[in-house]
Amino acid sequence: PRGMSMTAYAAAKLVWGPDRLLSSLAIAGTKRARDFGATDVAKGCWAFAKLRYVGEMTAQGFWQAVLPVAAQKVRGARFVDVSMIAWAFA
């Protein structure tokens, strides 16, 4: 999961996200969402929100898969992760 979230985060920091890359990351994130830690949730969600990758079919699958994980992980997360998760879902 860390590879997916860090790749997405790096792309978002560069404001660079071709559909093929984002789609692949969303599919991987959807499959592994249950394995995510708080930092993975935070960076993955923040990246997709920053790149406005929300309406595409693969993006919707990602958001649906990660929502219950985010709700669970936010309880024990560091402040920085909570703030990134909150911003992504705002």
Short mmCIF file of C-alpha atoms in Angstrom, two decimals:
data_model
loop_
_atom_site.label_atom_id
_atom_site.label_comp_id
_atom_site.label_asym_id
_atom_site.label_seq_id
_atom_site.Cartn_x
_atom_site.Cartn_y
_atom_site.Cartn_z
CA PRO A 1 0.00 0.00 0.00
CA ARG A 2 2.81 2.45 0.76
CA GLY A 3 4.07 2.33 -2.82
CA MET A 4 0.65 3.26 -4.19
CA SER A 5 0.11 6.13 -1.77
CA MET A 6 3.63 7.53 -2.17
CA THR A 7 3.45 7.38 -5.97
CA ALA A 8 0.11 9.17 -5.94
CA TYR A 9 1.45 11.72 -3.45
CA ALA A 10 4.53 12.41 -5.59
CA ALA A 11 2.39 12.86 -8.71
CA ALA A 12 0.12 15.29 -6.88
CA LYS A 13 3.07 17.30 -5.54
CA LEU A 14 4.23 17.65 -9.16
CA VAL A 15 0.65 18.37 -10.26
CA TRP A 16 1.15 15.61 -12.81
CA GLY A 17 -1.37 12.83 -13.18
CA PRO A 18 -2.00 11.20 -16.52
CA ASP A 19 -5.22 9.16 -16.55
CA ARG A 20 -3.37 5.90 -17.11
CA LEU A 21 -1.24 6.39 -14.00
CA LEU A 22 -4.11 7.54 -11.80
CA SER A 23 -6.35 4.73 -12.99
CA SER A 24 -3.68 2.14 -12.22
CA LEU A 25 -3.08 3.62 -8.78
CA ALA A 26 -6.82 3.72 -8.04
CA ILE A 27 -7.24 0.08 -9.02
CA ALA A 28 -4.30 -0.93 -6.82
CA GLY A 29 -5.62 1.20 -3.96
CA THR A 30 -9.09 -0.26 -4.25
CA LYS A 31 -7.72 -3.79 -4.02
CA ARG A 32 -5.45 -3.02 -1.07
CA ALA A 33 -7.49 -0.43 0.84
CA ARG A 34 -8.04 -2.76 3.79
CA ASP A 35 -4.26 -3.01 4.23
CA PHE A 36 -3.71 0.76 4.36
CA GLY A 37 -2.36 2.48 7.42
CA ALA A 38 -3.33 6.02 8.33
CA THR A 39 -0.47 7.54 6.33
CA ASP A 40 -1.39 5.50 3.25
CA VAL A 41 -5.00 6.66 3.50
CA ALA A 42 -3.94 10.26 4.03
CA LYS A 43 -1.46 10.46 1.17
CA GLY A 44 -3.58 8.49 -1.29
CA CYS A 45 -6.75 10.44 -0.61
CA TRP A 46 -4.97 13.78 -0.53
CA ALA A 47 -3.28 13.05 -3.84
CA PHE A 48 -6.47 12.07 -5.64
CA ALA A 49 -8.34 15.06 -4.21
CA LYS A 50 -5.48 17.43 -5.14
CA LEU A 51 -5.53 16.12 -8.70
CA ARG A 52 -9.34 16.20 -8.70
CA TYR A 53 -9.45 12.53 -9.52
CA VAL A 54 -12.90 11.82 -8.11
CA GLY A 55 -15.51 11.29 -10.81
CA GLU A 56 -13.88 8.62 -12.95
CA MET A 57 -15.10 5.05 -12.50
CA THR A 58 -11.80 3.81 -11.05
CA ALA A 59 -11.64 6.83 -8.76
CA GLN A 60 -15.14 6.18 -7.46
CA GLY A 61 -14.15 2.60 -6.68
CA PHE A 62 -11.13 3.87 -4.77
CA TRP A 63 -13.12 6.38 -2.72
CA GLN A 64 -15.78 3.79 -1.87
CA ALA A 65 -13.15 1.28 -0.77
CA VAL A 66 -11.10 3.74 1.26
CA LEU A 67 -13.95 5.55 3.06
CA PRO A 68 -14.57 2.92 5.75
CA VAL A 69 -10.82 2.42 6.17
CA ALA A 70 -10.32 6.17 6.62
CA ALA A 71 -13.07 6.31 9.24
CA GLN A 72 -11.36 3.51 11.16
CA LYS A 73 -7.75 4.68 10.81
CA VAL A 74 -8.38 8.34 11.64
CA ARG A 75 -8.95 7.47 15.30
CA GLY A 76 -5.33 6.54 15.94
CA ALA A 77 -3.69 8.69 13.30
CA ARG A 78 -1.14 11.45 13.68
CA PHE A 79 -2.41 15.02 13.38
CA VAL A 80 -0.82 15.50 9.95
CA ASP A 81 -2.59 12.39 8.61
CA VAL A 82 -5.93 13.47 10.10
CA SER A 83 -5.61 16.90 8.51
CA MET A 84 -4.79 15.42 5.08
CA ILE A 85 -7.72 13.01 5.31
CA ALA A 86 -10.08 15.80 6.37
CA TRP A 87 -8.90 18.04 3.51
CA ALA A 88 -9.32 15.22 0.98
CA PHE A 89 -12.89 14.48 2.04
CA ALA A 90 -13.94 18.13 2.44
#
